Coordinates of C-alpha atoms and ligand atoms in Angstrom, one line a residue:
X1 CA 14.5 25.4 -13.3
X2 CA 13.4 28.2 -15.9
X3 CA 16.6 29.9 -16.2
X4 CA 15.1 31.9 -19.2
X5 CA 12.7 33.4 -16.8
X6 CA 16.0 34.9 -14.8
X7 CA 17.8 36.3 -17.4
X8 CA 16.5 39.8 -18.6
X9 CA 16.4 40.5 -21.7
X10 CA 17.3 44.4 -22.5
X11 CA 16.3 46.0 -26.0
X12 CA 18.0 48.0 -28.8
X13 CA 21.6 48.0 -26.1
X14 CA 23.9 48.2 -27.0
X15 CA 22.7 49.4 -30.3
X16 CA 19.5 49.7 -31.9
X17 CA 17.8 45.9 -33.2
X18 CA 20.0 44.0 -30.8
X19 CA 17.9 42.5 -27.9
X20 CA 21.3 42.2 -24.8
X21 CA 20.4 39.1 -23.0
X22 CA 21.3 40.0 -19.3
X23 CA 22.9 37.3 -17.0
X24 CA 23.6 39.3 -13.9
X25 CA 19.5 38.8 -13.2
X26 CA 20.5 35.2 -13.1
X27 CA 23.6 35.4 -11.1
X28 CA 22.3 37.0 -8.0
X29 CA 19.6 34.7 -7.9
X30 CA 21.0 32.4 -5.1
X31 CA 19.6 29.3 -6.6
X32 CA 19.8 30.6 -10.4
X33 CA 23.8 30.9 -9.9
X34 CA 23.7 27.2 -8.3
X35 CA 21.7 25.4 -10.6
X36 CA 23.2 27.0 -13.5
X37 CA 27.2 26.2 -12.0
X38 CA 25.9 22.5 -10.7
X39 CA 24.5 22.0 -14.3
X40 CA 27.7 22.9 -16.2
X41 CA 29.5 20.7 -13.7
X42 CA 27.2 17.4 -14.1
X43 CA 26.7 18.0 -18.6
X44 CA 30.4 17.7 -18.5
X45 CA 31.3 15.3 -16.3
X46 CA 28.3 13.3 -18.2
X47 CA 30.7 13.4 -21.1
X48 CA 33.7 12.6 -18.9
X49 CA 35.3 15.6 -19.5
X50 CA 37.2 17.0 -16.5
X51 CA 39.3 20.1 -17.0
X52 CA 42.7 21.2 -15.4
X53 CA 42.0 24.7 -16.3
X54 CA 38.6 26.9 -17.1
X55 CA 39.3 29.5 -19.8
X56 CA 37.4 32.3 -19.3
X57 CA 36.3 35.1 -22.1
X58 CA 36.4 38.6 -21.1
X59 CA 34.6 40.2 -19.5
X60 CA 31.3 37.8 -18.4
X61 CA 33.3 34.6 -18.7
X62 CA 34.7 36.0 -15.7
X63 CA 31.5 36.0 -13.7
X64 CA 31.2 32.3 -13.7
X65 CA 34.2 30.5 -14.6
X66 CA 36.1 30.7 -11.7
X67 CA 32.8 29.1 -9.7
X68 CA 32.9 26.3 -12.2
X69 CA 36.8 26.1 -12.1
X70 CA 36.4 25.6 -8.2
X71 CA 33.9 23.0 -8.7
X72 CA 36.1 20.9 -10.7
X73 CA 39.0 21.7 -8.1
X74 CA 40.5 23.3 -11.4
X75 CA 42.7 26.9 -12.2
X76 CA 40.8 29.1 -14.1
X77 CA 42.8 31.5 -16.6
X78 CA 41.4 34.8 -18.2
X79 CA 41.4 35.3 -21.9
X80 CA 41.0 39.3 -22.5
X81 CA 40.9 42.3 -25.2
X82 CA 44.3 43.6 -26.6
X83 CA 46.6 45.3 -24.1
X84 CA 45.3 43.8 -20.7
X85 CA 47.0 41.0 -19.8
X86 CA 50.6 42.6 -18.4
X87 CA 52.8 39.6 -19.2
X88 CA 54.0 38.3 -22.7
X89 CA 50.8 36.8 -24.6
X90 CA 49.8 34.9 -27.5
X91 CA 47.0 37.0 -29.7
X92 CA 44.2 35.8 -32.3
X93 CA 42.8 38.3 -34.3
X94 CA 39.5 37.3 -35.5
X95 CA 36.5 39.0 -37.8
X96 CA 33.6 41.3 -36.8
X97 CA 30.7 42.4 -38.5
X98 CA 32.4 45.4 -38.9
X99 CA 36.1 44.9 -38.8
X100 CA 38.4 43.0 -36.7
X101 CA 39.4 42.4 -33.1
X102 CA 41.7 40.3 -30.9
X103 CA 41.7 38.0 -28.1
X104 CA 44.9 37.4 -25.9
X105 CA 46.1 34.7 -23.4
X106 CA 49.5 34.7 -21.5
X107 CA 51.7 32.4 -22.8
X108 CA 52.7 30.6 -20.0
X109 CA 49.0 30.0 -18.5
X110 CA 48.5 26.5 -19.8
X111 CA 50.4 23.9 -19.3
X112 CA 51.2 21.9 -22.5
X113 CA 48.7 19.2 -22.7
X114 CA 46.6 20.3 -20.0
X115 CA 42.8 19.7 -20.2
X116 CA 40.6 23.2 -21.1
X117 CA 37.2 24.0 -20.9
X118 CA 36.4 27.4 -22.5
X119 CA 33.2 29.4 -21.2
X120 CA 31.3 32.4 -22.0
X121 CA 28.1 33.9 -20.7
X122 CA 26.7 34.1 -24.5
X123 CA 27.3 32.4 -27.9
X124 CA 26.5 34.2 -30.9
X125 CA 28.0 34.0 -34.2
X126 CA 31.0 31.9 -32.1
X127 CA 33.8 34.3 -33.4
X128 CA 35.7 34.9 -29.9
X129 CA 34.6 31.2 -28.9
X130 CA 36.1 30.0 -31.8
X131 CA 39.3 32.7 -31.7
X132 CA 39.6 31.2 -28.2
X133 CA 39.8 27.6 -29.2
X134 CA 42.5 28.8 -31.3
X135 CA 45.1 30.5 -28.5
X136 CA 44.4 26.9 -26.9
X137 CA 45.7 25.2 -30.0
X138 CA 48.0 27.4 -30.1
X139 CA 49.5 26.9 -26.3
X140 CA 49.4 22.8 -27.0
X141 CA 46.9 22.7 -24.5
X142 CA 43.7 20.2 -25.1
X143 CA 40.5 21.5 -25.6
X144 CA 37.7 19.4 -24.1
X145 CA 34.6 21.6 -24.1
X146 CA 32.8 24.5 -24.6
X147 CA 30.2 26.1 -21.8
X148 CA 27.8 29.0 -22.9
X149 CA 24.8 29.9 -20.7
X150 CA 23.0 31.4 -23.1
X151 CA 22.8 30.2 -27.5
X152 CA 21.5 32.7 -30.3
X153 CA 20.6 29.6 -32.5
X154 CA 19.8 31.1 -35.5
X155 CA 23.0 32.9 -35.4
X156 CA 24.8 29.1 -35.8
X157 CA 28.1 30.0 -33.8
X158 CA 28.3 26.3 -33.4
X159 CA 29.2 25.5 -36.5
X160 CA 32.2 27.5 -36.5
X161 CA 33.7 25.9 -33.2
X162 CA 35.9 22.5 -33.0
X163 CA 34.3 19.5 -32.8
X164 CA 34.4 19.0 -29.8
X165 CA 31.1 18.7 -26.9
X166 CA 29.0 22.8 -26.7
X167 CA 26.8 22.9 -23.4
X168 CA 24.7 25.8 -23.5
X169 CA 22.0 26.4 -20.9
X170 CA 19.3 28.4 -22.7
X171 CA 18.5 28.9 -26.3
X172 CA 16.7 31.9 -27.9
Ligands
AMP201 P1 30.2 36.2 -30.8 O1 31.7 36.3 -31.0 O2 29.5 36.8 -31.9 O3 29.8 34.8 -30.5 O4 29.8 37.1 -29.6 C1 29.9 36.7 -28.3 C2 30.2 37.8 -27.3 O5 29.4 38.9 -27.5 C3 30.0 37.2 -25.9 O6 31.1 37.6 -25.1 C4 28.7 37.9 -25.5 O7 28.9 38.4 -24.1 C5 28.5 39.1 -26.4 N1 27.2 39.2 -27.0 C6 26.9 39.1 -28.3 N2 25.5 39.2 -28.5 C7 25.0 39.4 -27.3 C8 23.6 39.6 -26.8 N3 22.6 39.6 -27.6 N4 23.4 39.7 -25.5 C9 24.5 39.7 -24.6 N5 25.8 39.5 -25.0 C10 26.0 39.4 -26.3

């Protein structure tokens, strides 16, 4: 399926020279949204890697990764900006362009050694994937993958992450 052709892609938002690549075209396509879920689900379990828990990054990690979560028969837990989350958290500042910003977890979410897939609608320069990876780390919990539906290549977010397998759906 030509999941590029779903996506829309919206120029100079939210700032002039950045072209947003838009997944909600994609999600409420009936067969888009299955084939992209049924996709993730078969590239990992290719890899035999079958989560106990989908990490999610606010706020379009959240679209998809409680689908996936349900097709592993797996919990899915939110990681979101500072001040969200209303129990105690663990926090990861990490660096923007232009300055800094945080991602938080709540502490008790994982499990310790509990298996963790982390997914995000968009990898770019893989800052909050790779911030994510760390609260993971940080909980003792084992990180098995990564799922992005859409890769800025040339932005090489990839490198930054964990060694550990990157599905991504499309590439620009
Ligand atoms: P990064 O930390 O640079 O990998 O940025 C990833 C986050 O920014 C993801 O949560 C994306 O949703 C968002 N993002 C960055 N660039 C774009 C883009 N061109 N289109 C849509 N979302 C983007």
């Amino acid at each position: 399926m030509d999941l590029k052709a779903l996506i829309r892609d919206i120029p100079d938002f939210p700032k002039p020279g950045i072209v947003f690549r838009d997944i909600t075209t994609l999600l409420r396509d009936r067969e888009g949204l299955r084939y992209a879920i049924e996709t993730f689900e078969t590239k990992f379990r290719d890899a035999n890697l079958t989560p106990d828990y989908v990490v999610g990054i606010e706020s379009r990690g959240f679209l998809f990764g409680p689908t996936l979560a349900y097709q592993f028969n797996a919990g899915f837990v939110p990681v979101r900006k500072p001040g969200k989350l209303p129990a105690a958290v663990h926090s990861v500042e990490y660096d923007l362009e232009y300055g800094t910003d945080k991602v938080e977890m709540h502490q008790d979410a994982l499990p310790q050694g509990s298996n963790v897939i982390i997914v995000d609608d968009l990898i770019a320069t893989g800052g909050t994937a790779q911030a994510t990876a760390e609260l993971i780390n940080k909980v003792g919990s084992q990180l098995l993958g990564f799922g992005f539906i859409v890769e800025l290549t040339e932005l090489g977010g990839r490198e930054k992450l964990p060694h550990v397998p990157i599905i991504t759906l499309v590439q620009y």
